[in-house]
Coordinates of N, CA and C in Angstrom, one line a residue:
M135 N 38.9 -44.4 54.4 CA 38.7 -44.1 52.9 C 39.4 -45.4 52.2
S136 N 40.6 -45.6 52.6 CA 41.4 -46.4 52.0 C 40.7 -48.0 51.9
Q137 N 40.1 -48.3 52.7 CA 39.1 -49.4 52.7 C 37.9 -49.3 51.7
I138 N 37.4 -48.5 50.9 CA 36.5 -48.1 50.0 C 37.0 -48.9 48.8
T139 N 36.4 -49.9 48.1 CA 37.1 -50.5 46.8 C 36.0 -50.3 45.6
R140 N 36.5 -50.6 44.5 CA 35.6 -50.2 43.3 C 34.2 -51.0 43.1
F141 N 34.7 -52.0 43.6 CA 33.5 -52.9 44.2 C 32.3 -52.1 45.0
D142 N 32.8 -51.9 45.9 CA 32.1 -50.9 46.9 C 31.3 -49.7 45.9
I143 N 32.1 -48.9 45.5 CA 31.4 -47.8 44.4 C 30.3 -48.3 43.4
D144 N 30.6 -49.4 42.8 CA 29.6 -50.3 42.1 C 28.5 -50.4 42.7
N145 N 28.6 -50.9 43.8 CA 27.3 -51.7 44.6 C 26.6 -50.3 44.9
Y146 N 27.1 -49.4 45.2 CA 26.2 -47.8 45.7 C 25.7 -47.5 44.5
C147 N 26.2 -47.6 43.3 CA 25.5 -46.8 42.1 C 24.4 -47.7 41.8
V148 N 24.4 -48.9 41.9 CA 23.7 -50.1 41.5 C 22.4 -50.1 42.6
S149 N 22.6 -49.6 43.6 CA 21.6 -49.9 44.7 C 20.7 -48.1 44.6
L150 N 21.4 -47.6 43.6 CA 20.4 -45.9 43.5 C 18.8 -46.3 43.1
P151 N 18.2 -45.9 43.4 CA 16.8 -46.3 43.5 C 16.4 -45.4 42.1
V152 N 16.6 -46.2 40.9 CA 16.6 -45.7 39.9 C 15.4 -45.2 39.2
K153 N 14.1 -46.2 39.6 CA 13.1 -45.8 39.5 C 12.3 -44.6 40.3
R154 N 13.1 -44.4 40.8 CA 12.0 -43.0 42.1 C 13.2 -41.9 41.8
L155 N 13.9 -41.9 41.2 CA 15.1 -40.8 41.2 C 15.1 -40.3 39.7
S156 N 15.0 -38.8 39.3 CA 14.8 -38.3 37.9 C 16.5 -38.5 37.3
R157 N 16.2 -38.6 35.8 CA 17.8 -38.7 35.6 C 18.6 -37.7 35.6
S158 N 18.2 -36.3 35.9 CA 19.3 -35.4 36.5 C 20.0 -35.5 37.6
T159 N 18.6 -36.1 38.5 CA 19.1 -36.6 40.1 C 20.1 -37.5 40.0
L160 N 20.0 -38.5 39.4 CA 21.1 -39.8 38.9 C 22.6 -39.1 38.6
R161 N 22.3 -38.3 37.7 CA 23.5 -37.7 36.9 C 24.2 -36.8 38.4
S162 N 23.6 -36.1 39.0 CA 24.2 -35.0 39.8 C 25.1 -36.2 41.1
Y163 N 24.2 -37.4 41.3 CA 24.8 -38.2 42.2 C 26.2 -38.7 41.7
V164 N 26.3 -39.0 40.5 CA 27.2 -39.5 40.0 C 28.4 -38.9 39.8
K165 N 27.8 -37.8 39.1 CA 29.0 -36.8 38.9 C 29.7 -36.3 40.5
S166 N 28.9 -35.7 41.2 CA 29.3 -35.4 42.7 C 30.3 -36.6 43.1
L167 N 29.8 -37.9 43.1 CA 30.9 -39.0 43.6 C 32.2 -38.9 42.6
K168 N 32.2 -38.8 41.5 CA 33.5 -39.1 40.7 C 34.2 -37.6 40.7
Q169 N 33.7 -36.5 40.9 CA 34.4 -35.1 41.9 C 34.9 -35.3 43.0
F170 N 34.1 -35.8 43.8 CA 34.9 -36.0 45.1 C 36.2 -36.9 45.2
W171 N 35.9 -38.0 44.3 CA 37.1 -39.5 44.4 C 38.3 -38.6 43.6
R172 N 38.2 -37.4 42.7 CA 38.9 -37.2 41.9 C 39.8 -36.0 42.5
W173 N 39.2 -35.2 43.2 CA 39.7 -34.5 44.4 C 40.4 -35.2 45.7
C174 N 40.1 -36.2 45.8 CA 40.6 -37.0 46.8 C 42.2 -37.3 46.4
H175 N 42.1 -38.1 45.1 CA 43.0 -38.3 44.3 C 44.4 -37.5 44.0
E176 N 43.8 -36.1 43.7 CA 44.3 -35.0 43.1 C 45.2 -34.7 44.3
Y177 N 44.8 -34.6 45.5 CA 45.5 -34.0 47.0 C 46.1 -35.5 47.6
K178 N 46.2 -36.3 46.9 CA 46.8 -37.5 47.4 C 46.2 -38.0 48.7
L179 N 45.1 -37.7 48.9 CA 44.1 -38.2 50.2 C 44.2 -40.2 49.9
V180 N 44.1 -40.3 48.9 CA 43.8 -41.7 48.7 C 44.7 -42.2 47.4
V181 N 45.1 -43.2 47.0 CA 46.4 -44.0 46.0 C 45.4 -44.0 44.9
E182 N 44.3 -44.2 44.7 CA 43.8 -44.7 43.5 C 42.4 -43.9 43.3
N183 N 41.9 -43.3 42.1 CA 40.7 -42.9 42.0 C 39.8 -43.7 41.2
I184 N 39.1 -44.8 42.4 CA 38.4 -45.7 42.1 C 36.9 -45.4 41.3
T185 N 36.8 -44.2 41.0 CA 35.4 -43.7 40.6 C 35.9 -43.5 39.2
G186 N 36.9 -43.6 38.4 CA 37.3 -43.3 37.1 C 36.6 -44.2 36.0
H187 N 36.3 -45.2 36.2 CA 35.8 -46.4 35.3 C 34.0 -46.0 35.2
L188 N 33.9 -45.2 35.8 CA 32.2 -44.5 35.7 C 31.9 -43.9 34.7
S189 N 30.5 -44.0 33.9 CA 30.2 -42.9 33.3 C 29.0 -42.3 33.6
T190 N 29.3 -40.9 33.7 CA 28.3 -39.9 34.2 C 26.8 -40.1 33.2
P191 N 25.7 -40.4 33.7 CA 24.6 -40.7 32.5 C 24.5 -39.0 31.9
S192 N 24.1 -39.3 30.6 CA 23.8 -37.9 30.0 C 23.1 -37.0 30.5
E193 N 23.3 -35.8 30.1 CA 22.2 -35.1 30.4 C 20.7 -35.2 29.6
N194 N 19.3 -34.9 30.4 CA 18.3 -34.8 29.6 C 17.9 -33.6 29.0
Q195 N 18.2 -33.7 27.3 CA 17.9 -32.4 26.8 C 16.2 -32.2 26.6
N196 N 15.6 -32.7 27.0 CA 13.9 -32.7 26.4 C 13.4 -31.9 28.1
R197 N 14.4 -31.7 29.1 CA 13.6 -31.4 30.5 C 13.5 -29.7 30.4
R198 N 12.5 -29.2 30.7 CA 12.4 -27.9 31.0 C 13.0 -27.4 31.8
I199 N 13.4 -26.2 31.7 CA 14.1 -25.4 32.6 C 13.2 -24.5 33.5
K200 N 13.3 -23.9 34.8 CA 12.4 -23.1 35.5 C 12.9 -22.0 35.6
A201 N 12.4 -21.0 34.7 CA 13.1 -19.8 34.7 C 11.7 -18.9 35.1
M202 N 12.3 -17.7 35.9 CA 11.5 -16.9 36.1 C 11.3 -16.1 35.3
T203 N 9.7 -15.3 35.3 CA 9.3 -14.6 34.2 C 9.5 -13.1 34.6
T204 N 9.8 -12.3 33.3 CA 10.0 -11.0 33.3 C 9.0 -10.2 34.2
A205 N 8.0 -10.8 33.9 CA 7.0 -10.0 34.9 C 7.2 -10.1 36.6
N206 N 7.4 -11.1 36.6 CA 8.0 -11.5 38.1 C 9.3 -11.2 38.6
F207 N 10.1 -11.0 37.5 CA 11.4 -10.3 37.9 C 11.1 -9.1 38.3
D208 N 10.4 -8.2 37.5 CA 9.9 -6.8 37.6 C 9.2 -6.5 39.0
A209 N 8.2 -7.5 39.5 CA 7.7 -7.4 40.6 C 8.5 -7.6 41.9
M210 N 9.6 -8.4 42.1 CA 10.4 -8.7 42.8 C 11.4 -7.3 43.0
V211 N 11.6 -6.6 41.7 CA 12.7 -5.9 42.0 C 11.9 -4.3 42.9
E212 N 10.4 -4.6 42.3 CA 9.8 -3.2 43.0 C 9.6 -3.7 44.5
A213 N 9.5 -5.1 44.7 CA 9.5 -5.6 46.3 C 10.6 -5.3 47.0
C214 N 12.1 -4.9 46.5 CA 12.9 -4.8 47.2 C 12.9 -3.4 47.9
H215 N 13.0 -3.7 49.6 CA 13.1 -2.5 50.3 C 14.6 -1.8 50.6
I216 N 15.6 -2.5 50.3 CA 16.9 -1.8 50.6 C 17.5 -1.9 49.3
L217 N 18.6 -1.3 49.2 CA 19.7 -1.2 48.1 C 20.3 -2.4 47.8
R218 N 20.9 -3.0 48.5 CA 21.7 -4.2 48.5 C 20.7 -5.0 47.9
D219 N 19.7 -5.6 48.1 CA 18.9 -6.4 47.7 C 18.2 -6.2 46.2
R220 N 18.1 -5.1 45.6 CA 17.7 -4.3 44.6 C 18.9 -4.5 43.5
T221 N 20.4 -4.4 44.2 CA 21.4 -4.4 43.3 C 21.8 -6.2 43.1
I222 N 21.7 -6.8 44.2 CA 21.6 -8.1 44.0 C 20.9 -8.6 42.3
L223 N 19.4 -8.5 42.4 CA 18.8 -8.9 41.4 C 18.9 -8.0 40.1
S224 N 19.7 -7.0 40.3 CA 20.0 -5.9 39.0 C 21.0 -6.8 38.4
F225 N 22.3 -7.3 39.3 CA 23.3 -7.8 38.8 C 22.7 -9.3 38.2
M226 N 22.1 -9.8 39.0 CA 21.8 -11.1 38.3 C 21.0 -11.4 37.3
G227 N 20.1 -10.1 36.9 CA 19.6 -10.1 35.9 C 20.4 -9.5 34.5
D228 N 21.4 -8.8 35.1 CA 22.1 -8.7 33.6 C 23.2 -9.5 33.5
T229 N 23.6 -10.2 34.2 CA 24.6 -11.4 33.9 C 24.2 -12.8 33.8
G230 N 23.3 -12.8 34.3 CA 22.9 -14.6 34.6 C 24.0 -15.2 34.9
V231 N 24.5 -14.7 36.5 CA 25.6 -15.6 36.9 C 24.9 -16.4 38.0
R232 N 25.6 -17.4 38.1 CA 25.0 -18.7 39.5 C 25.0 -18.2 40.6
P233 N 24.2 -18.3 41.6 CA 24.2 -17.9 42.6 C 25.6 -17.9 43.7
I234 N 26.5 -19.1 43.4 CA 27.7 -19.0 44.1 C 28.8 -18.1 43.4
E235 N 28.4 -17.6 42.2 CA 29.6 -16.5 41.6 C 29.1 -15.2 42.1
L236 N 27.8 -14.9 42.6 CA 27.2 -13.5 43.2 C 27.8 -13.8 44.6
I237 N 27.8 -14.9 45.2 CA 28.1 -14.8 46.7 C 29.6 -14.3 46.8
N238 N 30.6 -15.0 45.7 CA 31.5 -14.8 45.5 C 32.5 -13.5 45.1
L239 N 31.7 -12.3 44.7 CA 32.1 -11.6 43.8 C 32.7 -10.3 44.8
R240 N 33.8 -10.1 44.3 CA 34.9 -9.3 44.8 C 34.6 -8.0 44.2
V241 N 35.1 -7.3 45.5 CA 35.1 -5.3 44.9 C 36.0 -5.4 44.2
D242 N 37.5 -6.0 44.2 CA 38.6 -5.7 43.3 C 38.6 -6.3 41.9
H243 N 37.2 -7.1 42.1 CA 37.0 -7.7 40.5 C 35.8 -7.1 40.0
L244 N 35.4 -5.7 40.0 CA 34.6 -5.0 39.3 C 35.8 -4.1 38.6
N245 N 35.3 -3.9 37.4 CA 35.5 -2.8 36.8 C 34.3 -2.0 36.2
L246 N 33.9 -1.1 37.4 CA 32.9 -0.2 36.9 C 32.6 0.4 35.3
E247 N 33.8 1.0 35.2 CA 34.0 2.1 34.3 C 33.7 1.1 32.8
A248 N 34.4 -0.2 32.6 CA 34.0 -1.2 31.3 C 33.0 -1.7 31.5
L249 N 32.0 -1.5 32.8 CA 31.1 -2.5 32.9 C 31.2 -4.2 32.7
E250 N 32.2 -4.3 33.4 CA 32.8 -5.7 33.4 C 33.0 -6.1 35.1
A251 N 33.1 -7.8 35.2 CA 33.3 -8.1 36.8 C 34.1 -9.7 36.3
Y252 N 35.0 -9.8 37.1 CA 35.2 -11.1 37.0 C 34.5 -12.0 38.0
V253 N 33.9 -13.1 37.7 CA 33.2 -14.1 38.6 C 34.0 -15.3 38.8
Y254 N 34.2 -16.4 39.9 CA 34.4 -17.7 39.8 C 33.4 -18.4 40.9
G255 N 33.5 -19.7 40.9 CA 32.6 -20.4 41.9 C 32.6 -21.9 41.6
K256 N 31.7 -22.4 40.8 CA 31.2 -23.7 40.2 C 32.3 -24.1 39.4
T257 N 32.6 -23.5 38.4 CA 33.4 -23.8 37.2 C 34.9 -23.2 36.9
R258 N 34.8 -22.0 37.6 CA 36.0 -21.5 37.5 C 36.7 -21.2 39.1
T259 N 38.0 -21.4 39.1 CA 38.7 -20.6 40.4 C 38.9 -19.4 40.6
F260 N 39.4 -18.8 41.8 CA 39.7 -17.6 42.0 C 41.0 -17.1 41.2
D261 N 42.0 -18.2 40.8 CA 42.8 -17.6 39.8 C 42.5 -17.7 38.3
N262 N 41.3 -18.2 37.9 CA 41.1 -18.6 36.4 C 39.5 -18.1 36.6
P263 N 39.1 -16.7 36.9 CA 37.8 -16.4 36.9 C 37.3 -16.0 35.2
R264 N 35.9 -15.9 35.5 CA 35.3 -15.7 34.1 C 34.8 -14.1 33.9
L265 N 34.9 -13.4 33.0 CA 34.2 -12.2 32.5 C 33.0 -12.1 32.3
V266 N 32.2 -11.0 33.0 CA 30.9 -10.9 32.5 C 30.6 -9.8 32.7
D267 N 29.4 -9.3 31.9 CA 28.9 -7.9 31.5 C 27.7 -7.1 32.5
Y268 N 27.7 -6.3 32.5 CA 26.4 -5.9 33.0 C 26.0 -4.4 32.4
S269 N 25.0 -3.7 32.6 CA 24.2 -2.5 32.2 C 24.9 -1.4 32.8
A270 N 24.8 -0.2 32.3 CA 25.0 1.3 33.1 C 24.3 0.9 34.2
A271 N 22.8 0.7 34.1 CA 21.6 1.0 35.2 C 22.6 0.3 36.6
T272 N 23.1 -1.1 36.0 CA 23.3 -2.0 37.4 C 24.7 -1.1 37.9
R273 N 25.7 -0.8 37.1 CA 26.9 -0.2 37.5 C 26.3 1.0 38.4
D274 N 25.3 1.8 38.1 CA 24.9 3.2 38.7 C 24.1 2.4 40.7
L275 N 23.8 1.3 40.4 CA 23.2 0.6 41.4 C 24.6 0.2 42.4
L276 N 25.4 -0.8 41.8 CA 26.4 -0.9 41.9 C 26.9 0.2 43.2
C277 N 27.2 1.5 42.5 CA 28.4 2.5 42.7 C 27.5 2.8 44.1
L278 N 25.7 3.2 44.4 CA 25.6 3.6 45.4 C 25.4 2.4 46.3
Y279 N 25.4 1.2 46.1 CA 25.3 0.3 47.1 C 27.1 0.4 47.7
L280 N 27.9 0.4 47.1 CA 29.3 0.3 47.5 C 29.4 1.8 48.4
E281 N 28.8 2.8 47.9 CA 28.6 4.0 48.8 C 28.7 3.6 50.5
E282 N 27.2 3.1 50.4 CA 26.8 2.8 51.8 C 27.0 1.5 52.3
R283 N 28.0 0.9 52.0 CA 27.9 -0.6 52.6 C 29.0 -0.3 53.5
P284 N 28.5 -1.2 54.5 CA 29.7 -0.9 55.8 C 31.2 -1.4 55.3
D285 N 32.3 -0.8 56.1 CA 33.4 -1.0 56.0 C 33.6 -2.5 56.6
V286 N 34.5 -3.6 55.9 CA 34.8 -4.4 56.2 C 36.4 -4.9 55.9
D287 N 36.5 -6.1 56.6 CA 37.8 -6.3 56.6 C 37.8 -7.8 55.8
H288 N 37.0 -7.8 54.7 CA 37.0 -8.6 53.8 C 36.5 -8.3 52.3
P289 N 37.2 -8.6 51.5 CA 36.8 -8.0 49.6 C 35.5 -8.4 48.9
F290 N 34.6 -8.9 49.5 CA 33.5 -9.5 49.0 C 32.2 -8.1 48.6
V291 N 31.7 -8.2 47.9 CA 30.8 -6.9 47.7 C 29.5 -7.2 48.5
F292 N 28.9 -8.3 48.5 CA 27.4 -8.2 49.1 C 27.7 -8.8 50.5
V293 N 27.4 -8.1 51.6 CA 27.6 -8.2 52.7 C 26.2 -8.7 53.6
K294 N 25.9 -9.2 54.7 CA 24.9 -9.5 55.7 C 24.9 -7.8 56.4
L295 N 23.2 -7.6 56.7 CA 23.0 -6.4 57.2 C 23.5 -6.2 58.5
L296 N 23.8 -7.4 59.2 CA 24.1 -7.6 60.7 C 25.6 -7.2 61.0
K297 N 26.3 -6.6 62.0 CA 27.6 -6.6 62.4 C 27.6 -8.2 62.4
P298 N 29.0 -8.9 62.2 CA 30.1 -8.0 61.8 C 30.4 -7.7 60.3
H299 N 29.0 -7.7 59.7 CA 28.7 -7.6 58.0 C 29.6 -9.0 57.4
D300 N 29.5 -10.0 57.7 CA 30.2 -11.1 57.0 C 29.6 -11.2 55.2
Q301 N 30.3 -11.9 54.5 CA 29.8 -12.4 53.5 C 28.5 -12.7 53.3
I302 N 27.7 -12.3 52.4 CA 26.6 -13.5 52.4 C 26.6 -14.6 51.8
T303 N 25.8 -15.7 52.3 CA 25.8 -16.9 51.9 C 25.0 -17.7 51.2
Y304 N 25.1 -18.6 51.1 CA 24.1 -19.1 49.5 C 22.5 -19.3 50.9
C305 N 22.8 -19.6 52.0 CA 21.5 -19.5 52.7 C 21.0 -18.2 52.8
T306 N 21.8 -17.2 53.0 CA 21.1 -15.7 53.2 C 20.6 -15.2 51.9
L307 N 21.1 -15.8 50.8 CA 20.8 -15.4 49.7 C 19.2 -16.1 49.3
R308 N 19.2 -17.3 49.6 CA 17.6 -18.0 49.6 C 17.0 -17.2 50.3
M309 N 17.2 -16.9 51.7 CA 16.3 -16.0 52.3 C 16.3 -14.8 51.8
I310 N 16.8 -14.0 51.2 CA 16.6 -13.0 50.4 C 15.2 -13.2 49.2
F311 N 15.3 -14.2 48.7 CA 14.9 -14.6 47.5 C 13.4 -15.2 47.9
R312 N 13.5 -15.7 49.5 CA 11.9 -16.2 49.7 C 11.6 -15.2 50.3
R313 N 11.8 -13.7 50.8 CA 11.5 -12.6 51.2 C 10.8 -11.9 50.1
L314 N 11.2 -11.8 49.0 CA 11.1 -11.0 48.1 C 9.9 -11.5 47.5
S315 N 10.1 -12.8 47.0 CA 9.3 -13.7 46.0 C 7.7 -13.6 47.1
D316 N 7.8 -13.7 48.6 CA 6.2 -13.4 49.1 C 5.9 -12.3 49.2
R317 N 6.7 -11.3 49.3 CA 6.6 -9.8 49.1 C 5.6 -9.4 47.8
A318 N 6.4 -9.9 46.5 CA 6.0 -9.7 45.5 C 4.6 -10.4 45.0
G319 N 4.4 -11.5 45.6 CA 3.0 -12.3 45.5 C 3.9 -13.4 44.3
V320 N 5.0 -14.0 44.2 CA 5.6 -14.8 43.1 C 5.3 -16.2 43.8
K321 N 4.4 -16.9 43.4 CA 4.2 -18.2 43.9 C 5.6 -19.2 43.6
T322 N 5.7 -19.5 42.2 CA 6.9 -20.5 41.6 C 7.8 -19.6 40.8
N323 N 8.9 -20.4 40.7 CA 10.3 -19.6 40.0 C 10.9 -18.7 40.5
G324 N 11.0 -18.5 41.6 CA 11.5 -17.3 42.4 C 12.5 -17.5 42.9
T325 N 13.3 -18.0 42.5 CA 14.4 -18.3 43.2 C 16.0 -17.7 42.2
A326 N 17.2 -17.5 43.0 CA 18.2 -17.0 42.3 C 18.5 -17.4 41.2
K327 N 18.3 -19.2 41.0 CA 19.1 -19.9 39.8 C 18.0 -19.7 38.9
S328 N 16.6 -18.9 39.2 CA 15.7 -19.1 38.2 C 15.6 -17.8 37.3
I329 N 16.6 -16.8 37.9 CA 17.1 -15.6 37.3 C 17.9 -16.1 36.0
R330 N 19.0 -16.9 36.5 CA 20.1 -17.4 35.7 C 19.2 -18.0 34.5
H331 N 18.3 -18.7 34.7 CA 17.7 -19.2 33.6 C 16.7 -18.6 32.8
L332 N 16.1 -17.5 33.1 CA 15.5 -16.5 32.6 C 16.4 -15.6 31.4
V333 N 17.8 -15.6 32.0 CA 18.7 -14.9 31.3 C 19.1 -15.9 30.0
G334 N 19.4 -17.2 30.4 CA 19.7 -18.1 29.2 C 18.4 -18.3 28.2
Q335 N 17.5 -18.2 28.7 CA 16.0 -18.4 28.0 C 15.7 -17.5 26.7
R336 N 16.2 -16.0 27.3 CA 16.3 -14.7 26.7 C 17.4 -14.6 25.8
F337 N 18.0 -15.1 26.1 CA 19.6 -14.8 25.2 C 19.3 -15.8 23.8
T338 N 18.8 -17.4 24.2 CA 18.3 -18.4 23.2 C 17.3 -17.8 22.5
V339 N 16.7 -17.4 22.8 CA 15.0 -16.7 22.0 C 15.3 -15.5 21.4
E340 N 16.2 -14.9 22.1 CA 16.1 -13.5 21.1 C 17.1 -13.1 20.6
R341 N 18.5 -14.0 20.9 CA 19.4 -13.9 20.0 C 19.9 -15.1 19.6
N342 N 20.9 -15.9 20.3 CA 21.2 -17.4 19.8 C 21.7 -18.2 20.8
L343 N 21.9 -19.3 20.5 CA 22.4 -20.4 21.4 C 23.9 -20.2 21.8
E344 N 24.5 -19.9 20.9 CA 26.2 -19.5 21.3 C 26.2 -18.5 22.0
L345 N 25.3 -17.3 21.6 CA 25.3 -16.2 23.0 C 25.2 -16.2 24.0
A346 N 24.2 -17.5 24.2 CA 23.9 -17.6 25.6 C 24.5 -18.6 26.2
R347 N 25.5 -19.7 25.6 CA 26.7 -20.0 26.1 C 27.8 -19.5 26.5
Q348 N 28.1 -18.5 26.0 CA 29.1 -17.4 26.1 C 28.5 -16.3 27.5
K349 N 27.4 -16.2 27.4 CA 26.6 -15.3 28.3 C 26.8 -16.2 30.1
L350 N 26.4 -17.4 30.2 CA 26.1 -18.0 30.7 C 27.5 -18.7 31.5
G351 N 28.6 -18.8 30.7 CA 29.6 -19.3 30.8 C 30.1 -21.0 31.0
H352 N 28.9 -21.5 30.0 CA 28.9 -22.8 30.0 C 30.2 -23.3 28.8
S353 N 30.9 -24.2 29.3 CA 32.0 -24.8 28.6 C 31.7 -25.7 27.2
H354 N 30.5 -26.5 27.3 CA 30.0 -26.7 26.0 C 28.6 -26.3 25.5
I355 N 28.2 -26.6 24.4 CA 26.9 -25.6 23.8 C 25.9 -26.8 24.3
K356 N 26.1 -28.0 24.4 CA 25.4 -29.0 24.7 C 24.7 -29.3 26.1
T357 N 25.2 -28.3 27.0 CA 24.6 -27.7 28.3 C 24.1 -26.6 28.0
T358 N 24.2 -25.4 27.2 CA 23.2 -24.4 26.9 C 21.8 -25.3 26.3
M359 N 21.7 -26.1 25.4 CA 20.7 -26.8 24.5 C 19.4 -26.9 25.4
V360 N 19.2 -27.2 26.6 CA 18.3 -27.1 27.3 C 17.4 -26.0 27.2
Y361 N 18.0 -24.6 27.0 CA 17.1 -23.7 26.8 C 16.4 -23.6 25.2
A362 N 16.9 -24.5 24.6 CA 15.8 -24.5 23.3 C 14.8 -25.2 23.3
N363 N 14.8 -25.8 24.4 CA 13.1 -26.5 24.8 C 12.4 -25.3 25.1
I364 N 11.8 -24.5 24.5 CA 11.2 -23.4 24.8 C 9.8 -23.5 25.1
D365 N 9.0 -22.8 25.5 CA 7.5 -22.8 25.4 C 6.7 -23.0 24.4
R366 N 5.7 -24.0 24.0 CA 5.0 -23.9 23.1 C 4.4 -22.5 22.4
S367 N 3.9 -21.5 23.3 CA 3.5 -20.6 22.9 C 4.3 -19.6 22.3
L368 N 5.8 -19.5 22.7 CA 6.8 -19.0 21.8 C 7.0 -19.5 20.6
V369 N 6.8 -20.6 20.0 CA 7.2 -21.3 19.2 C 5.9 -20.8 18.1
K370 N 4.8 -20.8 18.7 CA 3.7 -20.6 17.8 C 3.8 -18.6 17.6
Q371 N 4.3 -18.0 18.6 CA 4.6 -16.6 18.4 C 5.3 -16.6 17.5
A372 N 6.8 -17.3 17.4 CA 7.3 -17.0 16.2 C 7.0 -17.4 15.0
T373 N 6.2 -18.9 14.9 CA 5.7 -18.9 13.3 C 5.0 -17.6 13.1
A374 N 3.9 -17.2 13.9 CA 3.2 -15.9 13.3 C 4.0 -14.5 12.7
D375 N 5.3 -14.7 13.7 CA 6.4 -13.4 13.1 C 6.9 -13.6 11.9
L376 N 7.3 -14.7 11.6 CA 8.3 -14.9 10.6 C 7.5 -15.8 9.8
S377 N 6.4 -15.8 9.6 CA 5.7 -16.5 8.4 C 6.0 -15.6 7.3
F378 N 6.6 -16.4 5.9 CA 6.7 -15.6 4.5 C 5.3 -16.0 3.8
V379 N 4.5 -16.6 4.4 CA 3.3 -17.4 3.3 C 2.1 -16.2 3.5
D380 N 2.0 -15.8 4.9 CA 1.2 -14.3 5.2 C 1.5 -13.2 4.2
R381 N 2.9 -12.7 4.4 CA 3.6 -12.1 3.7 C 3.2 -11.9 2.1
N382 N 3.3 -13.2 1.7 CA 3.5 -13.6 0.2 C 2.1 -12.8 -0.3
L383 N 0.8 -13.4 0.7 CA -0.5 -13.6 0.5 C -1.0 -12.0 0.5
E384 N -0.4 -11.2 1.1 CA -0.6 -9.7 1.5 C -0.4 -9.2 0.4
E385 N 0.7 -9.6 -0.2 CA 1.2 -9.1 -1.6 C 0.6 -9.1 -2.9

């Protein structure tokens, strides 16, 4: 690693096939590169952070998020044959947590009485988790699931079905959602991430952007702005519902 120079980093960035990659993908490449070298520098694995001069491409605010529909969410809930899977969907639907935050959810981070939980993962660490809220219905499912959950020697809430009942992984979660979406007949947007997008979309449309930002745990509201790019049918419906012209004509 010590032989890699800024010139090598610049050459790598220039060599990226810009015409074949979306802006979002390019942004992810550069962002991951910067995060990796910053981490190496912080832990003194390298003398210098040679990506400090790079600028991360801005987010494309016109992109459309791939949110699950409420009908498909309900269908997948009905497709759950085991309590663990139903609890996972309910918790994600209430909280809008990221998949990694669900995977890392700990029993000692649940406050069932207050309907709250501390989660950590992508943007937060174990020592600095964020607080999320859920409903009484999800609390009841959590209580039922924890009663039947096997005794394990780790603190994580959601475990694999087979012994030794390890903590679920991202691969496990992906398989759960693939199985449920196939069983429910959901052809598109049937992933764990699409539930988070559904929560963000509903909070933006039915409440406001700032509440959506806080709900999803975004540091900056510009990240949440993507949920403002809503479907045209919602714009039409809002036009009809909020029209003061029709009201005046009726009077």
